[in-house]
Coordinates of C-alpha atoms and ligand atoms in Angstrom, one line a residue:
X53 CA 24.3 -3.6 -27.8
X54 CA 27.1 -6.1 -26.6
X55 CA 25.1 -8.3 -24.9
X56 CA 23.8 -11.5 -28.0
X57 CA 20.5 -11.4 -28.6
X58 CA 20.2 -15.3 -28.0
X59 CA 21.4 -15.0 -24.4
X60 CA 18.3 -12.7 -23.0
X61 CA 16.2 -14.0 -20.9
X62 CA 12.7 -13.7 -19.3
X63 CA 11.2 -14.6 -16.7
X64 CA 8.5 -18.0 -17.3
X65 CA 5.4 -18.2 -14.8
X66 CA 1.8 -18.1 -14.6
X67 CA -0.7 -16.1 -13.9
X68 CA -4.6 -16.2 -12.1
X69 CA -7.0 -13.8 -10.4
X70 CA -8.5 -13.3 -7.1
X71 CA -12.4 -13.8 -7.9
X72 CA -11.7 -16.4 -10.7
X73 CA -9.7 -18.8 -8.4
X74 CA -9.6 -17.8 -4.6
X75 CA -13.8 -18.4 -3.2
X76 CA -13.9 -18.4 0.2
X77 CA -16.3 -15.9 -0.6
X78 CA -17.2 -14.6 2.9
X79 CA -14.3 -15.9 4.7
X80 CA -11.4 -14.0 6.6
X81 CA -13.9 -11.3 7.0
X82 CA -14.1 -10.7 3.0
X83 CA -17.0 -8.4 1.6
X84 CA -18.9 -8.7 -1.3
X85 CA -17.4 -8.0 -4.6
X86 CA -18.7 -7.1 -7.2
X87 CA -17.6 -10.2 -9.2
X88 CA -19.4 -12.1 -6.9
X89 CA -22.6 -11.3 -8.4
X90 CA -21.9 -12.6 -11.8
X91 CA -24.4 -15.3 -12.3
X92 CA -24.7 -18.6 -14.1
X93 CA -27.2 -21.7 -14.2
X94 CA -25.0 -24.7 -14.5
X95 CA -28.3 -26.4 -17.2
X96 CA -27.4 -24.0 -19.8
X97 CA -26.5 -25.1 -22.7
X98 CA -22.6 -23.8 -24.0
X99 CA -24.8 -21.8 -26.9
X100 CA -27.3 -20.7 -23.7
X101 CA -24.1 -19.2 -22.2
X102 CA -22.6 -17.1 -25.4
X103 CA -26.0 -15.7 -25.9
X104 CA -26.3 -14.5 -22.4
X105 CA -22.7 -13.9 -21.8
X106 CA -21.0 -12.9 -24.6
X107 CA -21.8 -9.4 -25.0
X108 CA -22.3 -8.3 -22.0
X109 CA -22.3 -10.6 -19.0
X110 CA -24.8 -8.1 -16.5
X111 CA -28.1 -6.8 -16.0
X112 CA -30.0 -4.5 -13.5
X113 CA -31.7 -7.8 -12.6
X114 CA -29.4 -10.0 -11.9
X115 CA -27.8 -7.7 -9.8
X116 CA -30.3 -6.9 -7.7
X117 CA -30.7 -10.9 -7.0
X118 CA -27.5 -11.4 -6.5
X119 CA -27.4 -9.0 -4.1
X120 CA -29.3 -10.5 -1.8
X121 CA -28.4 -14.0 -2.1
X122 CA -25.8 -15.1 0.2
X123 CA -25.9 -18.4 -1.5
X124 CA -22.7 -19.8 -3.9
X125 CA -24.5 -21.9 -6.1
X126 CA -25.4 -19.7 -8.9
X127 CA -22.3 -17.7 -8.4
X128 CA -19.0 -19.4 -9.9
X129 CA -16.9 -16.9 -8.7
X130 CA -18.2 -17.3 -4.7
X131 CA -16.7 -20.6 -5.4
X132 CA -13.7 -20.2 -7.8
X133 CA -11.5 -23.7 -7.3
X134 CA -11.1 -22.9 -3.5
X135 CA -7.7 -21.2 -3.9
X136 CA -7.9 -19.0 -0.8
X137 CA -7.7 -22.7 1.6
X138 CA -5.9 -24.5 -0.9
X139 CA -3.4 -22.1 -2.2
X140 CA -0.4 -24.1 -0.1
X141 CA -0.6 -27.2 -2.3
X142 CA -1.1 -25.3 -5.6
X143 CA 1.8 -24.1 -5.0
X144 CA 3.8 -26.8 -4.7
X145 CA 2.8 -27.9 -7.5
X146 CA 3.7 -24.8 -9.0
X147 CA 6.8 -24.5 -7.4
X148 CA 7.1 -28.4 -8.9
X149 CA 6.4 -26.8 -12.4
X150 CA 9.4 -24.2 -11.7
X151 CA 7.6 -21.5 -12.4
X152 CA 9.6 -18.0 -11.6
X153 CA 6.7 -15.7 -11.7
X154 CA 3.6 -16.2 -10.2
X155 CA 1.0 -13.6 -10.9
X156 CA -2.2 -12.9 -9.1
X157 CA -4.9 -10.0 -8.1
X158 CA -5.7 -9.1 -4.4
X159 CA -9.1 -8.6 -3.6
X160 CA -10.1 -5.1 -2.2
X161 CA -13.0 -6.3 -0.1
X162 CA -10.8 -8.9 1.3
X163 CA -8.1 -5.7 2.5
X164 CA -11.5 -3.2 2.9
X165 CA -14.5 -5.2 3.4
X166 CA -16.8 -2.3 2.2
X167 CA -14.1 -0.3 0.9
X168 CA -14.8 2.6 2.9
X169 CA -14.0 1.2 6.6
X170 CA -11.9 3.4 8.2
X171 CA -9.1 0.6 9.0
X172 CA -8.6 -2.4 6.7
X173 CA -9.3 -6.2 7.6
X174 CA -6.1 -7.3 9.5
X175 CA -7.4 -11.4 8.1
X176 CA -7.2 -9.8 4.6
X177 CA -3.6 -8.6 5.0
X178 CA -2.3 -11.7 6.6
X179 CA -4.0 -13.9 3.6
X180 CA -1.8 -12.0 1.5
X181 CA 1.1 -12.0 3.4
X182 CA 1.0 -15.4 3.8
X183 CA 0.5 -16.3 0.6
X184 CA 3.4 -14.1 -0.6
X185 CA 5.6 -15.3 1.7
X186 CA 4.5 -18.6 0.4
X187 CA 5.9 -17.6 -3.1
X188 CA 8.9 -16.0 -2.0
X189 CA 10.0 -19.8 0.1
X190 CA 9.1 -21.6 -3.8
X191 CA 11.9 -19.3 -5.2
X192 CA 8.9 -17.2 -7.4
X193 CA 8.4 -13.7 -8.0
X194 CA 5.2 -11.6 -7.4
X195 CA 3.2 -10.4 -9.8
X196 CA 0.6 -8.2 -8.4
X197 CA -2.6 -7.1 -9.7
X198 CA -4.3 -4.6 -7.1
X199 CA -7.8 -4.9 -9.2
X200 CA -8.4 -7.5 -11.7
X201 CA -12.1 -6.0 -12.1
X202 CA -13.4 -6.6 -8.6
X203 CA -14.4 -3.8 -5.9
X204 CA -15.9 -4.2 -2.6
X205 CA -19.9 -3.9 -4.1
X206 CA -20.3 -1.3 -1.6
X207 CA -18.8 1.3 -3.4
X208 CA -21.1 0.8 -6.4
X209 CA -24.5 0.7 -4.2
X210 CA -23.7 3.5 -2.3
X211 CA -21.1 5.8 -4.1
X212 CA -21.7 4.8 -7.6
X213 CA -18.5 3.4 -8.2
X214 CA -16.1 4.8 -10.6
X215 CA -18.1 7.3 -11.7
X216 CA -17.7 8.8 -8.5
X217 CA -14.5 10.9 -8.0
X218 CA -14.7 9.8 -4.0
X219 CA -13.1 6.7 -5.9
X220 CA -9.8 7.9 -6.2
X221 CA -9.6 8.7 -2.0
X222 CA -10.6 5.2 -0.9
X223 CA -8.4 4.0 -3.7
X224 CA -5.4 5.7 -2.9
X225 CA -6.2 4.2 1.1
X226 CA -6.3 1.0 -0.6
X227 CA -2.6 1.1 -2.5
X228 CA -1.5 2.5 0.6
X229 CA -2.3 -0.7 2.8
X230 CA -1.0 -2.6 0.1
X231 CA 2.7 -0.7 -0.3
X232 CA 3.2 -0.3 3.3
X233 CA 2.3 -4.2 4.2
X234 CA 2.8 -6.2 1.5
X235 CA 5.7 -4.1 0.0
X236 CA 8.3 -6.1 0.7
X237 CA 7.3 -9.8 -0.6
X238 CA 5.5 -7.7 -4.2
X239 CA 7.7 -7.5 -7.2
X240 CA 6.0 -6.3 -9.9
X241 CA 3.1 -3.8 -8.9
X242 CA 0.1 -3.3 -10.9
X243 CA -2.7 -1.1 -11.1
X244 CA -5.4 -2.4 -13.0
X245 CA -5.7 -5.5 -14.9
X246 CA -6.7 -4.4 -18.5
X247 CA -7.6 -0.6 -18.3
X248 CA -9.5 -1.1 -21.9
X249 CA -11.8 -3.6 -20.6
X250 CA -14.0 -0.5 -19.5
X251 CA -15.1 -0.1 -23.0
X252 CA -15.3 -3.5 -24.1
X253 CA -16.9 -5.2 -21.0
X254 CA -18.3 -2.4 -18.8
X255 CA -19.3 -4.6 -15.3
X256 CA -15.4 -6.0 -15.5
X257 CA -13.9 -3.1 -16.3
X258 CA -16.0 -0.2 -14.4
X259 CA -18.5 -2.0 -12.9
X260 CA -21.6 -0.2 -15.2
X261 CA -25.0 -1.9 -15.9
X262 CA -25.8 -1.8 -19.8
X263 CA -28.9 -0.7 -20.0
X264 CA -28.9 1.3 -16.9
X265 CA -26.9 4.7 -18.0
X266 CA -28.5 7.5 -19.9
X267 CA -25.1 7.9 -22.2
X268 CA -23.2 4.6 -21.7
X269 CA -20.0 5.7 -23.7
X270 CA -19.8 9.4 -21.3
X271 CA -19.8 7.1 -18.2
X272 CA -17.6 4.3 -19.2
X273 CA -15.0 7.2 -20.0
X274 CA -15.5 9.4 -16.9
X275 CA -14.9 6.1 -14.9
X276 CA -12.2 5.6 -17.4
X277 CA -10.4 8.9 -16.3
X278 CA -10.9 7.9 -13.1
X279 CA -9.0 4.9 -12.9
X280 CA -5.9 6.9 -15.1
X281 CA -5.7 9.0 -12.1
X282 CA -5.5 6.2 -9.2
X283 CA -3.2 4.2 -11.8
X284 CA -1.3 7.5 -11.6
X285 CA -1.6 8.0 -7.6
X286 CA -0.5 4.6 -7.2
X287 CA 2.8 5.2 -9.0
X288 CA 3.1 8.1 -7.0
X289 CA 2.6 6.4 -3.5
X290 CA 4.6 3.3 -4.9
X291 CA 7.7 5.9 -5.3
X292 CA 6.9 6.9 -1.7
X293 CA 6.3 3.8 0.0
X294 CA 7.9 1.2 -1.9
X295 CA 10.6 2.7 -3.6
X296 CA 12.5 1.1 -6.9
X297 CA 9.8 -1.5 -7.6
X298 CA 8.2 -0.9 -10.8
X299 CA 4.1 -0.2 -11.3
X300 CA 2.9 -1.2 -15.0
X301 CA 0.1 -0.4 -17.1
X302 CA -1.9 -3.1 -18.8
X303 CA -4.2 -3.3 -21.7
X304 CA -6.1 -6.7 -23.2
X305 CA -4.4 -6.4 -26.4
X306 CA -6.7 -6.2 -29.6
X307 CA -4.1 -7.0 -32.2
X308 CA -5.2 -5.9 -35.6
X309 CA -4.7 -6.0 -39.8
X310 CA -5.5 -4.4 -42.3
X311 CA -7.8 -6.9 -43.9
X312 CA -6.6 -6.5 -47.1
X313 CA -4.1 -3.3 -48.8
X314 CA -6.4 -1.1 -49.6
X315 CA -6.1 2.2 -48.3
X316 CA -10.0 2.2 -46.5
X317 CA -8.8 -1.0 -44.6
X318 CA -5.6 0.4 -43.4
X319 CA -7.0 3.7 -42.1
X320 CA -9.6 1.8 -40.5
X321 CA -6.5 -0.6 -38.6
X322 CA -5.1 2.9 -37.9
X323 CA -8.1 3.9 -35.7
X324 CA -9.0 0.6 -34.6
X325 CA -5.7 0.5 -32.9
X326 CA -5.9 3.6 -31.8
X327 CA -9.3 3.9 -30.0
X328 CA -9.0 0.1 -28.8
X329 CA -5.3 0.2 -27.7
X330 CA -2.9 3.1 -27.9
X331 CA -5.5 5.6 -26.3
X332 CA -5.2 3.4 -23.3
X333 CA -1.2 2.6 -22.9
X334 CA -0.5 6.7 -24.3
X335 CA -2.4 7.9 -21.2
X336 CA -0.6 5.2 -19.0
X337 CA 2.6 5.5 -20.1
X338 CA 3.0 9.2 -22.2
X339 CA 1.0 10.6 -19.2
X340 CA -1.7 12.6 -21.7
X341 CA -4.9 12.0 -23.9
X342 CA -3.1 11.8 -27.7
X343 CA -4.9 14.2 -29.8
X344 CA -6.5 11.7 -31.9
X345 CA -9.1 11.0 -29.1
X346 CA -10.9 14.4 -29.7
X347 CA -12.1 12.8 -33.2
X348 CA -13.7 10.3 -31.4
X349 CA -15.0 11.3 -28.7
X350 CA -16.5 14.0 -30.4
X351 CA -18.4 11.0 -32.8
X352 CA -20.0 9.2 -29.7
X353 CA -20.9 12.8 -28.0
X354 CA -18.4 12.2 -24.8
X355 CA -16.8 14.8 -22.6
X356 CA -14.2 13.9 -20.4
X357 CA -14.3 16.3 -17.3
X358 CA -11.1 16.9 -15.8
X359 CA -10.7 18.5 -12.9
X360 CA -7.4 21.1 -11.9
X361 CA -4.4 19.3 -11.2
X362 CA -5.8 16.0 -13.5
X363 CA -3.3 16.9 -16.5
X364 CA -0.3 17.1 -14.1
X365 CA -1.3 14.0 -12.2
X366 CA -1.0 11.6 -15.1
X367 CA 1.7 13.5 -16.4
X368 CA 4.0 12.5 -13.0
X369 CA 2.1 9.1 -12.5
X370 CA 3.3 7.4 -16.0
X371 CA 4.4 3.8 -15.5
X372 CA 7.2 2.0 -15.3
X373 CA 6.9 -1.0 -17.7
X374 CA 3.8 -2.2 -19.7
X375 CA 1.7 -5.3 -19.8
X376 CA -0.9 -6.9 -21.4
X377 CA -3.3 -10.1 -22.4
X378 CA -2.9 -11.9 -25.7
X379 CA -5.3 -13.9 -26.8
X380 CA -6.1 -13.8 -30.5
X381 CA -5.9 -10.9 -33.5
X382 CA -8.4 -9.9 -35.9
X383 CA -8.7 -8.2 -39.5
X384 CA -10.1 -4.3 -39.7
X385 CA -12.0 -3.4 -42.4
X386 CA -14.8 -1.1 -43.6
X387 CA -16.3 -3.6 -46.3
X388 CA -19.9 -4.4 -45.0
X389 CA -21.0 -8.2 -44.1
X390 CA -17.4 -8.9 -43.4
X391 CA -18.0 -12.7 -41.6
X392 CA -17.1 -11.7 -37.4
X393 CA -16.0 -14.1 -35.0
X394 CA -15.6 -14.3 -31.3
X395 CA -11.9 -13.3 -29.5
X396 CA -11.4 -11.9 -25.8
X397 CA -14.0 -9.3 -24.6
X398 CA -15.1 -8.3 -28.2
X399 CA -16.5 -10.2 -31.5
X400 CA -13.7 -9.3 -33.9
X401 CA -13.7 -9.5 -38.0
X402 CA -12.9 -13.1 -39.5
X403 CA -8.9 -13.4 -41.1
X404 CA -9.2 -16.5 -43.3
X405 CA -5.3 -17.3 -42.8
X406 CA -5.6 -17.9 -39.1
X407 CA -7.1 -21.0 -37.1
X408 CA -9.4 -20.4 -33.8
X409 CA -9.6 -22.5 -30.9
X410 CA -13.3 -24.0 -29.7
X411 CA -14.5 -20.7 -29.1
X412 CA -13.4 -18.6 -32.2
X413 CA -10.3 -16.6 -30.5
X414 CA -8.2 -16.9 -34.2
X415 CA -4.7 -17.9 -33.1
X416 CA -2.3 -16.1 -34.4
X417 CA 1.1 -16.8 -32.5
X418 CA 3.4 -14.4 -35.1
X419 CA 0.5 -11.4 -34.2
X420 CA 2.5 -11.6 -30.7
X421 CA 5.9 -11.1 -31.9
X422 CA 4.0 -8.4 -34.2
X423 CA 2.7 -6.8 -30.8
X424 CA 5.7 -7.2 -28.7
X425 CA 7.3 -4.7 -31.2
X426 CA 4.8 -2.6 -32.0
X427 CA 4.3 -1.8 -28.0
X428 CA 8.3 -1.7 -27.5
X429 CA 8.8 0.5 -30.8
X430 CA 6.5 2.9 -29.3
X431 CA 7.5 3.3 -25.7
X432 CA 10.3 1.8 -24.7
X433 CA 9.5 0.5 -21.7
X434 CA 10.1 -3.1 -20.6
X435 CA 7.1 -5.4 -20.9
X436 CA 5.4 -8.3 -19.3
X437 CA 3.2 -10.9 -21.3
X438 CA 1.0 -10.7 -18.8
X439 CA -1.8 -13.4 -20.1
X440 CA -1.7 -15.7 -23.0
X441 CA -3.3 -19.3 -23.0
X442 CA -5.6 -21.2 -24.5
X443 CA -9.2 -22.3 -23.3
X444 CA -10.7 -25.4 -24.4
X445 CA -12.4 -29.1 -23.6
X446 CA -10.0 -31.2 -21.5
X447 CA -10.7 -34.3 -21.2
X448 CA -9.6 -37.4 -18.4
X449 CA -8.5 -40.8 -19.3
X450 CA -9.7 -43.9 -17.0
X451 CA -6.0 -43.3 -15.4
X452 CA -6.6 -39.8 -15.0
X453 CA -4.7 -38.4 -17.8
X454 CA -4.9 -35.5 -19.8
X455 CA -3.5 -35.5 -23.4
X456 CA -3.4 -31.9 -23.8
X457 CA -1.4 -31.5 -27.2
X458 CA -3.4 -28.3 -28.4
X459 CA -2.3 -26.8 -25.6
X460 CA 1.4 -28.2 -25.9
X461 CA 1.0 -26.7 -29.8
X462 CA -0.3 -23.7 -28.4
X463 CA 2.4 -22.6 -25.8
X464 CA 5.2 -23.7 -28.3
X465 CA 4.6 -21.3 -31.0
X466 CA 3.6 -17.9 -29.1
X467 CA 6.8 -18.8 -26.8
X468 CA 8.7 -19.6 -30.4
X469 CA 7.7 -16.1 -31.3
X470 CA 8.3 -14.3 -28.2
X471 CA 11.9 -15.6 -28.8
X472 CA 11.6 -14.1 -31.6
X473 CA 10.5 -11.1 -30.3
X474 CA 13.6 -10.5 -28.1
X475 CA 15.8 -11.5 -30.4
X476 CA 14.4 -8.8 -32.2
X477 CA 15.7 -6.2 -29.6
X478 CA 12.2 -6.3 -27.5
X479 CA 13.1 -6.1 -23.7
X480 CA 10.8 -8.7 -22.2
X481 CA 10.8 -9.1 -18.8
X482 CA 8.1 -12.3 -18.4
X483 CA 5.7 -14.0 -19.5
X484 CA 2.8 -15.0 -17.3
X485 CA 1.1 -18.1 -18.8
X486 CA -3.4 -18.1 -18.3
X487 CA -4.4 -19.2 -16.4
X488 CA -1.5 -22.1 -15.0
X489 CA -4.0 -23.9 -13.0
X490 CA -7.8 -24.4 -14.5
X491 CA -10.3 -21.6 -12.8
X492 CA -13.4 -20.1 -13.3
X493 CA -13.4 -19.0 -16.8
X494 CA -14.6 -14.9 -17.3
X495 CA -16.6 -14.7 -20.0
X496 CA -18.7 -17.7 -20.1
X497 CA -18.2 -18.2 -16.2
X498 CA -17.3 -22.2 -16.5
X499 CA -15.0 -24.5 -15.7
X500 CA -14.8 -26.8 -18.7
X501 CA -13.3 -23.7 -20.6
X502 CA -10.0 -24.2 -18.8
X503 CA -7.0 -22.9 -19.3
X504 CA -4.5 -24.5 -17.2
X505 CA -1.3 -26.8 -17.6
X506 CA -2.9 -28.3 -13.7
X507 CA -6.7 -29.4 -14.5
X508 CA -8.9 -29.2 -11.2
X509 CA -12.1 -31.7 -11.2
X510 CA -14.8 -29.5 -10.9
X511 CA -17.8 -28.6 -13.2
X512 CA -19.7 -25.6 -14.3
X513 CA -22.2 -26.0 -11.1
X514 CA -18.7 -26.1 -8.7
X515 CA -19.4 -30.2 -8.6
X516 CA -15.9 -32.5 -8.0
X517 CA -13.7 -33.3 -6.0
X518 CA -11.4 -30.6 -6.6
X519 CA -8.6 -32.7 -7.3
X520 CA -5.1 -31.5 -9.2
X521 CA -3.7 -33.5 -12.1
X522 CA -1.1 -33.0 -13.7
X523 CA -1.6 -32.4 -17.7
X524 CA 0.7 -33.3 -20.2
X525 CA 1.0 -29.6 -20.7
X526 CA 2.1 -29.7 -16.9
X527 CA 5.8 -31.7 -18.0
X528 CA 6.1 -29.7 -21.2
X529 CA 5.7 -26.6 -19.8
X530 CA 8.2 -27.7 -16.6
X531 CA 10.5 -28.5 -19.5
X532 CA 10.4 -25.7 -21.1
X533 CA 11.1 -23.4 -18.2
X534 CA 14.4 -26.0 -17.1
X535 CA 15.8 -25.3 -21.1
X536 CA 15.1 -21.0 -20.5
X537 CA 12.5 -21.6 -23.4
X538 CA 15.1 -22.6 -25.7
X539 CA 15.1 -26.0 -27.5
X540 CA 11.1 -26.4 -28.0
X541 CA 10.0 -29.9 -29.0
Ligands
LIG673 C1 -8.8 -11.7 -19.8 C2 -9.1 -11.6 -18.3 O1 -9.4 -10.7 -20.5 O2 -9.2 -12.9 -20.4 C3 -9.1 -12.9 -17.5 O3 -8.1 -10.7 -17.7 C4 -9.8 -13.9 -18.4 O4 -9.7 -12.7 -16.3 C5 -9.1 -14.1 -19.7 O5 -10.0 -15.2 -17.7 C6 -9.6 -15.2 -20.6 O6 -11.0 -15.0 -20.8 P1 -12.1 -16.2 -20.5 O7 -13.4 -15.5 -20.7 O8 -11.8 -17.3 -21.5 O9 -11.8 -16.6 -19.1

C-alpha cells in the first residue's frame, strides 16, 4: 500500500484483429476462415446493413455461396486494409504514435491451413514472427489473441466445429505451434477474444448458423464448454512451454444498471450480469460453473455435458489476468416497451442520462471506471482494457485532414476514468485502444464505421487507395501516451 496511487501506470497501445485488418486472403499458403465468408454488397444502404447485420450477421445461404466463391469482392474481410503486405509501414506509424502495446489475433488457417494438417504452414509461422519481431524493434509489447472468432472453415464443414469435442485436440496442436515458435516475441497470451460472443453472436463466437440448429441455446453452450476447456489447456501448455507469461480471459463487457431503484429492476441487473458476464469470467478465472447457471439453464432447456476429467481441467487451467471490450452500458429492467437501442453484439435498453455515438452504443465513460472495479473487486486479477473506441463518419478535408474531435472527446474521458479507476486501487495493466488504425468494421462489415486514430482511404466495396493519414486523434493520442495519460487537454 506504499506505493501513491497517482504514480501507477499502464501500459497505452492499440489493438486490431487478424480477419478485420490483415487480407491477403489466400496468401502465404492461408486457408479459408470462417470470417472470410461474411458477406456484404457495397449498394446497401447503412439502414440495408443493420437490418441484415445486426442481429445476426449469417445464414445457411450465404454460406454455402461464400463457400465457393474464391472471389474478394463481396467479402470485406478477404480484403481487410491489406495489413498482412503492409503491416511494416503501419507500424511505423504506430511506433511514431508511441504506442507500448500492440494487440492483434493470429489466424489459425494461416498456422493450419485446414486446421487438421498434420504439420503447420511454415509461411504462416514466419508471417508472425516477422511481424513480432517487427514490434519488439518499435519498443511495443505483444498482445496476442490466438482466435478473435476465426477458424480454418474446414473444421466446421467437416467436423462441425465447436460442437465437436475433436476441437479441443487440433486446438491444443494449434497453441502448441504457437508457444513453442512464437513464444518468445508474445507477451500477453490470449485464448479467445470475447468468450461471451457465443451467445450473443453465434457465427463470431462459435461459428453456428441461426436457423440451422434444432436447440440453438444447447449448442451454443456445448461449444461454449468447449472453448473453457482449450482456454484451460492453453494455460496449461503456456505453463509448459512458455513459462511466466501470463494467458487471460476476455469477455465483451455488457455493463449494466438497474434502470431505476426498484427492487424488480435491480434483480433483473443481478441476472443480467450474471448470465451475460460473470458466468463467463467465473468459469475462466474461478475454474467452475457458479451455481446460479442451473437456474438458467434449466429456463432455456440446456444441458451441458461434461465429460470425466472436464471439472478438474478448468479447475487447473484458470487464467492469469482478465480482459475485455468496452463499448457502451445499458439499463435492465423488467417494465415492458422499455425504448431499446443498439450497443456491441446486442440491442440493449435505452438510459436517458447517457449520449450514443452514430450507431446507438450509449457512451458512458464513468460505466468503465464502474467495470474496472466491479471485475477487480471480484477476482483480483490484473486486467487489460482490451478494446474501447469509438466508430463513426470521418471525414477528409481538400488537404487531407481529419478533424476528429468526437474521437479526441471520446478517448479523453474513458482514459479520465480509467485514471480514476486505478487510483481507485484497480491493478491495470493496459489499455488497448479499437481499433488504432481504421479496419473492416464487425458488425456492419464497412469501412466508413472506423475506429482508428490512423484513417485508411478505402470504402465499403474495398475502393481507395489505401492511403494512411494521420487524424487529429493521431497527435492527441501520441500526446497523451508522451504525458503517461496524465495532464488530458
Ligand atoms: C468487438 C470485436 O466486439 O467489437 C471487434 O471484438 C469489433 O472485432 C468491435 O470490431 C467493434 O464492433 P464493430 O461492429 O463496430 O466493428
Amino acid at each position: 500500500m506504499n506505493e501513491n496511487a497517482n504514480d501507477r501506470k499502464y501500459l497505452f497501445g492499440g489493438a486490431i484483429s487478424c480477419s478485420q485488418a490483415d487480407g491477403g486472403f489466400r496468401d502465404g499458403g492461408k486457408g479459408i476462415s470462417t470470417q472470410d465468408l461474411r458477406f456484404l454488397d457495397s449498394s446497401w444502404t447503412p439502414e440495408e446493413i443493420e437490418e441484415k447485420h445486426q442481429n445476426d450477421p449469417f445464414s445457411l445461404s450465404e454460406f454455402q455461396t461464400a463457400l465457393k466463391d474464391p472471389s474478394t469482392d463481396y467479402y470485406p474481410f478477404r480484403r481487410g486494409i491489406d495489413f498482412y503486405h503492409n503491416y511494416k509501414e503501419d507500424l511505423t506509424l504506430m511506433a511514431e504514435l508511441g504506442l507500448e502495446i500492440f494487440r492483434t489475433s493470429i489466424c489459425w488457417s494461416r498456422i493450419f491451413p485446414n486446421g487438421d494438417d498434420l504439420y503447420p504452414n511454415e509461411e504462416g509461422i514466419q508471417y508472425y514472427v516477422d511481424l513480432f519481431t517487427e514490434c519488439k524493434n518499435h519498443g511495443m509489447k505483444v498482445f496476442a489473441t490466438m482466435i478473435h472468432y476465426d477458424i480454418p472453415v474446414n473444421l466446421v464443414t467437416k467436423y462441425g466445429g465447436w460442437k465437436n469435442r475433436k476441437m479441443i485436440k487440433f486446438f491444443e496442436k494449434y497453441v502448441t505451434v504457437l508457444f513453442e515458435r512464437l513464444g518468445h516475441l508474445v507477451d500477453y497470451w490470449l485464448p479467445f477474444n470475447e468468450i461471451n460472443a457465443a451467445k450473443f453472436s453465434p457465427w463470431d463466437g462459435v461459428c453456428l448458423i441461426p436457423g440451422n440448429e434444432e436447440n440453438m441455446d444447447q449448442e451454443i453452450f456445448q461449444c461454449l464448454h468447449h472453448q473453457f476447456l482449450c482456454s484451460a489447456r492453453a494455460v496449461q501448455i503456456g505453463r509448459a512451454l512458455d513459462p511466466g507469461k501470463p494467458v487471460g480471459g476476455m469477455i465483451a463487457r455488457f455493463t449494466t444498471y438497474a434502470a431505476t431503484c426498484k427492487p424488480e429492476d435491480n434483480i433483473q441487473a443481478i441476472q443480467d450480469d450474471q448470465y451475460s458476464n460473470w458466468f463467463y469470467l467465473d468459469v475462466l478465472a474461478k475454474g467452475y460453473y457458479p451455481e446460479y447457471m442451473q437456474r438458467y439453464f434449466d429456463s432455456i432447456n440446456v444441458k451441458v455435458k461434461f465429460e470425466e476429467g472436464d471439472e478438474q481441467l478448468l479447475l487447473d487451467g484458470t487464467v492469469d489476468f482478465i480482459s475485455f471490450s468496452y463499448y457502451f452500458s445499458q439499463v435492465s429492467t423488467n417494465v415492458e416497451g422499455w425504448e431499446k437501442t443498439a450497443g456491441n453484439l446486442i440491442i440493449g435498453k435505452k438510459n436517458p442520462h447517457l449520449k450514443a455515438s452514430e450507431w446507438g452504443w450509449q457512451i458512458d465513460p464513468i460505466g468503465l471506471r464502474i467495470t474496472l472495479n466491479q471485475v477487480y473487486d471480484r477476482y483480483h486479477l490484473p486486467l487489460i482494457v482490451a478494446e474501447n473506441g469509438l466508430g463513426a463518419y470521418d471525414k477528409v478535408t481538400e488537404d487531407q485532414k481529419i478533424h476528429d474531435d468526437y474521437r479526441i472527446a471520446y478517448l479523453r474521458e474513458h482514459i479520465n476514468q480509467m485514471n480514476e479507476a486505478v487510483k481507485d486501487g484497480v491493478n491495470l495493466i493496459a489499455y488497448t485502444m479499437w481499433g488504432i488504425i481504421d479496419i473492416v468494421s464487425c458488425g456492419p462489415l464497412t469501412m466508413d464505421k472506423r475506429y482508428g486514430v490512423i484513417y485508411v482511404d478505402l470504402d465499403n466495396g474495398g475502393k481507395g487507395t489505401g492511403t494512411r493519414l494521420r487524424k487529429d486523434s493521431f497527435y492527441w493520442y501520441q500526446k497523451c501516451i508522451q504525458n503517461n495519460g496524465k495532464k488530458l487537454d
